[in-house]
Amino acid sequence: MTERKVILLVEDNPDDEKLILMALQKGNITNEIVVARDGQEALEKLLGAPGKPPITPTVVLLDLHLPKIDGLEVLKKLRGSDKTKHLPVVMLTSSDEEGDRVRSYDLGANSYVCKPVDFGAFAGAVNQLGLYWLLLNRPAP
Amino acid sequence: MPLSAALETERRIVREISAIVVAIGGVAFGLVLVLVRGILAPIRGLLSGISSIGVGDYDVRVPVLSRDELGELAESFNAMSAQLARTTVSKEYVEGVLENMRDLLLVTDSAGRVKTANHAAAEALGGAVVGRPLAELLSSDDGFAAPKAARDAEVALLAKDGGRIPALLSSAPLRDREGRPQGWIVVAKDITERKRDEEALVRAKLAAEASSRELEAFSYSVAHDLRAPLRAVDGFSQILLDGYSDKLDDHGKDYLRRVRAGSRRMGQLIDDLLNLSRITRSVLKLEDVDLSAIVEELAGELKRSDPKRSVEFAVEPGVVVRGDPNLLRVALVNLMSNAWKYTGKKPSARIEFGRRPGPGTTLYVRDDGAGFDMAFANKLFHPFSRLHSASEFEGTGIGLAIVQRVVGRHRGNIRGEGVPGRGATFEFTLWEENA
Ligand SMILES: Nc1ncnc2c1ncn2[C@@H]1O[C@H](COP(=O)(O)OP(=O)(O)O)[C@@H](O)[C@H]1O
Ligand SMILES: [Mg+2]
């Protein structure tokens, strides 16, 4: 049942991308993971672009600092569109600055997770996130 | 009567009349003398006394020449001038004050032309001030083209050397006894120095803000940008250990473990640095903080973290101070966990918290653990400097630096005292008067 659910990972750092994919794999989460490498690509995937229909992931893992359009800006645009205003968005970022957290929640983030340096902790966090949003969370209709 | 007899009678009469005339003349002359001496001289004295008082000299006295009405008049005149001198400010006195005051003083006529300028005004504005319109001597936003009442208006005085002197100007109308406007009295205070200080203050504030913004940006980028590559180092070495261990010999695995330990330690250092800079950046929220309660709570947590250890806590109850609850907690966490850590090698230990009696707020945390060598005490509070090696006791050396900053933000001081093998005491003050 979780097979058809898609995760959109918005991450510009290829190392982090690889580590997240490996962590999910290690946790036996085999859902399709679509990756967007900057904010603009993320918005095109979620809101659609000429010739490309939008995708509807179960959850978006969104980095804060992204090229072109940064994470907070992406979040703001998503919340401004009827299609994506209820879409679960998890901020997944290196920063645990209070300011970033406050701004993220102000703009309607569902969750804020700081990427730990320690890979064990990081893998654990990514796994729990995946399981929670794919299995436990009941999305808005 | 014979002619000769008649002539004789006539001559006698003439002689007598002459004598009478001479006598009358003498009497008249005497009278004039008396008049001049007794009446005119005292009156002249009085007149000159009155005119002296008219120009502000109250020290004048007239001689008392007689014991009559005029004498009385002179005496009461002297009494009056003495009374005036006592109760009235003399013109010289006023002039002395005005001339020597540091503020500029100008008196203008009702059209705003300067009639009088004191020394300070002449000095600042150039000698030839008298006769010039006030409007030529200063420039201001609200314009003094026509004189008007003002109180501490900010103006620039146009100095003789072409410079502009910032000044606070106050002016008020001068009126005569009937209330008719006579002119204006204008006082200006040179505020060059104050302005300079203000500007220096503004510059210093801007610089401080800029550097705190820089610090903010710096720590932000440390937080975000330095962590990402570390995560890669740690993550991929872990993946190598997990998935490729069959391809690595023991040496290879050992090296990889060291890579991981190094990256994690660096991650810890980054977090420490960030915490340190947060202490400095955060806004103080002052409340009454129950330090005893915090310490009791921390003691409980420490005991639970290693229930096998035998540590006795002696916490003075009811130590409440004014301060930021979050920051004070951070300080106590560091002091208490140090006490816990550095007593870790003893079979049993005692950790105390309390307040020193006496004026002011002096608090202490004491333990009977490893202690330290006082020769290096000056390094205790430097970020990342340690007095024990990592093989003896783990740590990054940030804790006491954080404590010192917290104490500093509460205008206090901290010092540590240790005896190797006997224990350590950290004593800190809060809200020192002259800190
Ligand atoms: N309670 C204590 N007893 C003995 N030494 C201490 C104590 N607290 C601090 N020190 C010494 O001061 C140094 C700096 O302390 P701190 O800044 O907390 O760093 P850390 O505990 O991480 O080493 C420690 O390395 C230790 O040598
Ligand atoms: Mg410490």
Tab-separated table of N, CA and C in Angstrom, chain A residues 10-86:
chain	number	residue	atom	x	y	z
A	10	VAL	N	13.622	17.656	-1.903
A	10	VAL	CA	14.190	18.856	-2.515
A	10	VAL	C	15.519	19.129	-1.817
A	11	GLU	N	16.615	18.846	-2.518
A	11	GLU	CA	17.938	18.852	-1.883
A	11	GLU	C	18.979	19.180	-2.939
A	12	ASP	N	19.783	20.191	-2.672
A	12	ASP	CA	20.778	20.571	-3.673
A	12	ASP	C	22.123	19.907	-3.440
A	13	ASN	N	22.344	19.415	-2.212
A	13	ASN	CA	23.633	18.816	-1.906
A	13	ASN	C	23.617	17.326	-2.279
A	14	PRO	N	24.428	16.922	-3.271
A	14	PRO	CA	24.373	15.529	-3.749
A	14	PRO	C	24.753	14.525	-2.663
A	15	ASP	N	25.642	14.939	-1.733
A	15	ASP	CA	26.003	14.035	-0.634
A	15	ASP	C	24.794	13.770	0.256
A	16	ASP	N	24.115	14.865	0.629
A	16	ASP	CA	22.930	14.708	1.467
A	16	ASP	C	21.873	13.878	0.750
A	17	GLU	N	21.728	14.115	-0.558
A	17	GLU	CA	20.745	13.358	-1.339
A	17	GLU	C	21.047	11.867	-1.249
A	18	LYS	N	22.297	11.550	-1.510
A	18	LYS	CA	22.716	10.143	-1.495
A	18	LYS	C	22.491	9.529	-0.100
A	19	LEU	N	22.891	10.280	0.932
A	19	LEU	CA	22.757	9.759	2.294
A	19	LEU	C	21.286	9.536	2.658
A	20	ILE	N	20.447	10.464	2.228
A	20	ILE	CA	19.018	10.324	2.541
A	20	ILE	C	18.455	9.093	1.811
A	21	LEU	N	18.813	8.951	0.561
A	21	LEU	CA	18.322	7.794	-0.203
A	21	LEU	C	18.795	6.491	0.447
A	22	MET	N	20.065	6.479	0.872
A	22	MET	CA	20.588	5.262	1.491
A	22	MET	C	19.926	4.979	2.825
A	23	ALA	N	19.654	6.071	3.572
A	23	ALA	CA	19.005	5.890	4.868
A	23	ALA	C	17.609	5.320	4.687
A	24	LEU	N	16.891	5.816	3.691
A	24	LEU	CA	15.533	5.313	3.442
A	24	LEU	C	15.583	3.838	3.048
A	25	GLN	N	16.564	3.536	2.202
A	25	GLN	CA	16.741	2.165	1.729
A	25	GLN	C	17.048	1.241	2.901
A	26	LYS	N	17.940	1.722	3.773
A	26	LYS	CA	18.321	0.942	4.938
A	26	LYS	C	17.108	0.665	5.823
A	27	GLY	N	16.167	1.613	5.838
A	27	GLY	CA	14.960	1.444	6.638
A	27	GLY	C	13.865	0.726	5.863
A	28	ASN	N	14.229	0.122	4.729
A	28	ASN	CA	13.269	-0.621	3.919
A	28	ASN	C	12.096	0.212	3.420
A	29	ILE	N	12.361	1.463	3.188
A	29	ILE	CA	11.327	2.277	2.547
A	29	ILE	C	11.644	2.285	1.062
A	30	THR	N	10.785	1.626	0.304
A	30	THR	CA	11.106	1.401	-1.104
A	30	THR	C	10.247	2.241	-2.029
A	31	ASN	N	9.567	3.221	-1.452
A	31	ASN	CA	8.726	4.075	-2.287
A	31	ASN	C	9.573	4.860	-3.275
A	32	GLU	N	8.882	5.335	-4.314
A	32	GLU	CA	9.608	6.138	-5.293
A	32	GLU	C	9.996	7.481	-4.669
A	33	ILE	N	11.235	7.883	-4.867
A	33	ILE	CA	11.697	9.180	-4.369
A	33	ILE	C	12.019	10.047	-5.578
A	34	VAL	N	11.290	11.125	-5.704
A	34	VAL	CA	11.599	12.071	-6.771
A	34	VAL	C	12.478	13.158	-6.177
A	35	VAL	N	13.532	13.525	-6.907
A	35	VAL	CA	14.441	14.531	-6.367
A	35	VAL	C	14.381	15.809	-7.200
A	36	ALA	N	14.245	16.920	-6.520
A	36	ALA	CA	14.382	18.222	-7.181
A	36	ALA	C	15.604	18.890	-6.581
A	37	ARG	N	16.438	19.523	-7.430
A	37	ARG	CA	17.719	20.017	-6.915
A	37	ARG	C	17.767	21.519	-6.684
A	38	ASP	N	16.682	22.188	-6.974
A	38	ASP	CA	16.587	23.589	-6.552
A	38	ASP	C	15.109	23.942	-6.364
A	39	GLY	N	14.869	25.128	-5.880
A	39	GLY	CA	13.510	25.535	-5.537
A	39	GLY	C	12.606	25.646	-6.755
A	40	GLN	N	13.191	26.099	-7.835
A	40	GLN	CA	12.392	26.277	-9.038
A	40	GLN	C	11.916	24.919	-9.568
A	41	GLU	N	12.839	23.955	-9.589
A	41	GLU	CA	12.491	22.614	-10.049
A	41	GLU	C	11.397	22.019	-9.160
A	42	ALA	N	11.516	22.259	-7.852
A	42	ALA	CA	10.517	21.734	-6.920
A	42	ALA	C	9.143	22.298	-7.236
A	43	LEU	N	9.079	23.599	-7.482
A	43	LEU	CA	7.790	24.239	-7.765
A	43	LEU	C	7.210	23.736	-9.082
A	44	GLU	N	8.078	23.539	-10.090
A	44	GLU	CA	7.603	23.023	-11.379
A	44	GLU	C	7.014	21.628	-11.207
A	45	LYS	N	7.668	20.824	-10.373
A	45	LYS	CA	7.186	19.458	-10.177
A	45	LYS	C	5.852	19.456	-9.431
A	46	LEU	N	5.709	20.341	-8.486
A	46	LEU	CA	4.515	20.309	-7.630
A	46	LEU	C	3.347	21.082	-8.216
A	47	LEU	N	3.648	22.174	-8.908
A	47	LEU	CA	2.552	23.000	-9.435
A	47	LEU	C	2.347	22.788	-10.930
A	48	GLY	N	3.280	22.040	-11.548
A	48	GLY	CA	3.167	21.779	-12.976
A	48	GLY	C	3.850	22.854	-13.788
A	49	ALA	N	4.292	22.478	-14.976
A	49	ALA	CA	4.936	23.420	-15.888
A	49	ALA	C	4.473	23.033	-17.286
A	50	PRO	N	4.646	23.935	-18.261
A	50	PRO	CA	4.182	23.598	-19.625
A	50	PRO	C	4.733	22.243	-20.069
A	51	GLY	N	3.825	21.338	-20.427
A	51	GLY	CA	4.238	20.025	-20.895
A	51	GLY	C	4.540	19.029	-19.793
A	52	LYS	N	4.550	19.495	-18.530
A	52	LYS	CA	4.855	18.565	-17.434
A	52	LYS	C	3.732	18.626	-16.398
A	53	PRO	N	2.935	17.586	-16.282
A	53	PRO	CA	1.864	17.604	-15.284
A	53	PRO	C	2.453	17.545	-13.887
A	54	PRO	N	1.757	18.154	-12.918
A	54	PRO	CA	2.284	18.146	-11.561
A	54	PRO	C	2.222	16.759	-10.927
A	55	ILE	N	3.131	16.512	-9.990
A	55	ILE	CA	3.054	15.265	-9.232
A	55	ILE	C	2.437	15.569	-7.871
A	56	THR	N	1.894	14.544	-7.244
A	56	THR	CA	1.307	14.736	-5.923
A	56	THR	C	1.970	13.771	-4.941
A	57	PRO	N	3.066	14.211	-4.331
A	57	PRO	CA	3.756	13.320	-3.388
A	57	PRO	C	2.989	13.233	-2.068
A	58	THR	N	3.321	12.217	-1.288
A	58	THR	CA	2.706	12.081	0.037
A	58	THR	C	3.333	13.078	1.008
A	59	VAL	N	4.609	13.321	0.821
A	59	VAL	CA	5.290	14.286	1.678
A	59	VAL	C	6.440	14.919	0.894
A	60	VAL	N	6.733	16.159	1.213
A	60	VAL	CA	7.872	16.846	0.605
A	60	VAL	C	8.925	17.049	1.696
A	61	LEU	N	10.133	16.573	1.430
A	61	LEU	CA	11.262	16.873	2.338
A	61	LEU	C	12.005	18.049	1.722
A	62	LEU	N	11.950	19.185	2.397
A	62	LEU	CA	12.393	20.430	1.775
A	62	LEU	C	13.582	21.036	2.522
A	63	ASP	N	14.667	21.193	1.818
A	63	ASP	CA	15.840	21.857	2.401
A	63	ASP	C	15.563	23.362	2.477
A	64	LEU	N	16.209	24.022	3.421
A	64	LEU	CA	15.991	25.475	3.571
A	64	LEU	C	16.763	26.262	2.525
A	65	HIS	N	18.034	25.922	2.379
A	65	HIS	CA	18.887	26.706	1.488
A	65	HIS	C	19.010	26.006	0.164
A	66	LEU	N	18.429	26.617	-0.841
A	66	LEU	CA	18.398	26.006	-2.157
A	66	LEU	C	18.789	27.058	-3.191
A	67	PRO	N	19.377	26.621	-4.281
A	67	PRO	CA	19.676	27.588	-5.337
A	67	PRO	C	18.374	28.127	-5.953
A	68	LYS	N	18.489	29.263	-6.584
A	68	LYS	CA	17.387	29.936	-7.303
A	68	LYS	C	16.271	30.390	-6.354
A	69	ILE	N	15.405	29.477	-5.951
A	69	ILE	CA	14.330	29.855	-5.027
A	69	ILE	C	14.560	29.084	-3.737
A	70	ASP	N	14.703	29.781	-2.604
A	70	ASP	CA	15.052	29.040	-1.387
A	70	ASP	C	13.834	28.359	-0.766
A	71	GLY	N	14.100	27.484	0.190
A	71	GLY	CA	13.073	26.622	0.758
A	71	GLY	C	11.867	27.364	1.302
A	72	LEU	N	12.127	28.489	2.003
A	72	LEU	CA	11.020	29.230	2.587
A	72	LEU	C	10.114	29.814	1.509
A	73	GLU	N	10.728	30.258	0.439
A	73	GLU	CA	9.982	30.830	-0.684
A	73	GLU	C	9.120	29.746	-1.342
A	74	VAL	N	9.724	28.559	-1.501
A	74	VAL	CA	8.977	27.430	-2.068
A	74	VAL	C	7.756	27.129	-1.192
A	75	LEU	N	8.008	27.067	0.113
A	75	LEU	CA	6.938	26.776	1.064
A	75	LEU	C	5.805	27.800	0.947
A	76	LYS	N	6.193	29.044	0.845
A	76	LYS	CA	5.205	30.127	0.753
A	76	LYS	C	4.335	29.948	-0.499
A	77	LYS	N	4.991	29.638	-1.625
A	77	LYS	CA	4.255	29.453	-2.883
A	77	LYS	C	3.314	28.257	-2.771
A	78	LEU	N	3.797	27.189	-2.129
A	78	LEU	CA	2.957	25.988	-1.999
A	78	LEU	C	1.710	26.290	-1.177
A	79	ARG	N	1.915	27.054	-0.094
A	79	ARG	CA	0.767	27.360	0.776
A	79	ARG	C	-0.197	28.326	0.100
A	80	GLY	N	0.307	29.041	-0.886
A	80	GLY	CA	-0.546	30.000	-1.600
A	80	GLY	C	-1.376	29.362	-2.701
A	81	SER	N	-1.109	28.110	-3.010
A	81	SER	CA	-1.853	27.469	-4.099
A	81	SER	C	-2.855	26.466	-3.508
A	82	ASP	N	-4.076	26.497	-4.029
A	82	ASP	CA	-5.134	25.599	-3.535
A	82	ASP	C	-4.707	24.145	-3.608
A	83	LYS	N	-3.993	23.828	-4.696
A	83	LYS	CA	-3.611	22.462	-4.949
A	83	LYS	C	-2.660	21.902	-3.880
A	84	THR	N	-1.819	22.770	-3.342
A	84	THR	CA	-0.766	22.260	-2.449
A	84	THR	C	-0.841	22.821	-1.035
A	85	LYS	N	-1.956	23.528	-0.719
A	85	LYS	CA	-1.940	24.204	0.574
A	85	LYS	C	-1.961	23.222	1.751
A	86	HIS	N	-2.477	21.976	1.516
A	86	HIS	CA	-2.486	20.993	2.607
A	86	HIS	C	-1.373	19.960	2.479
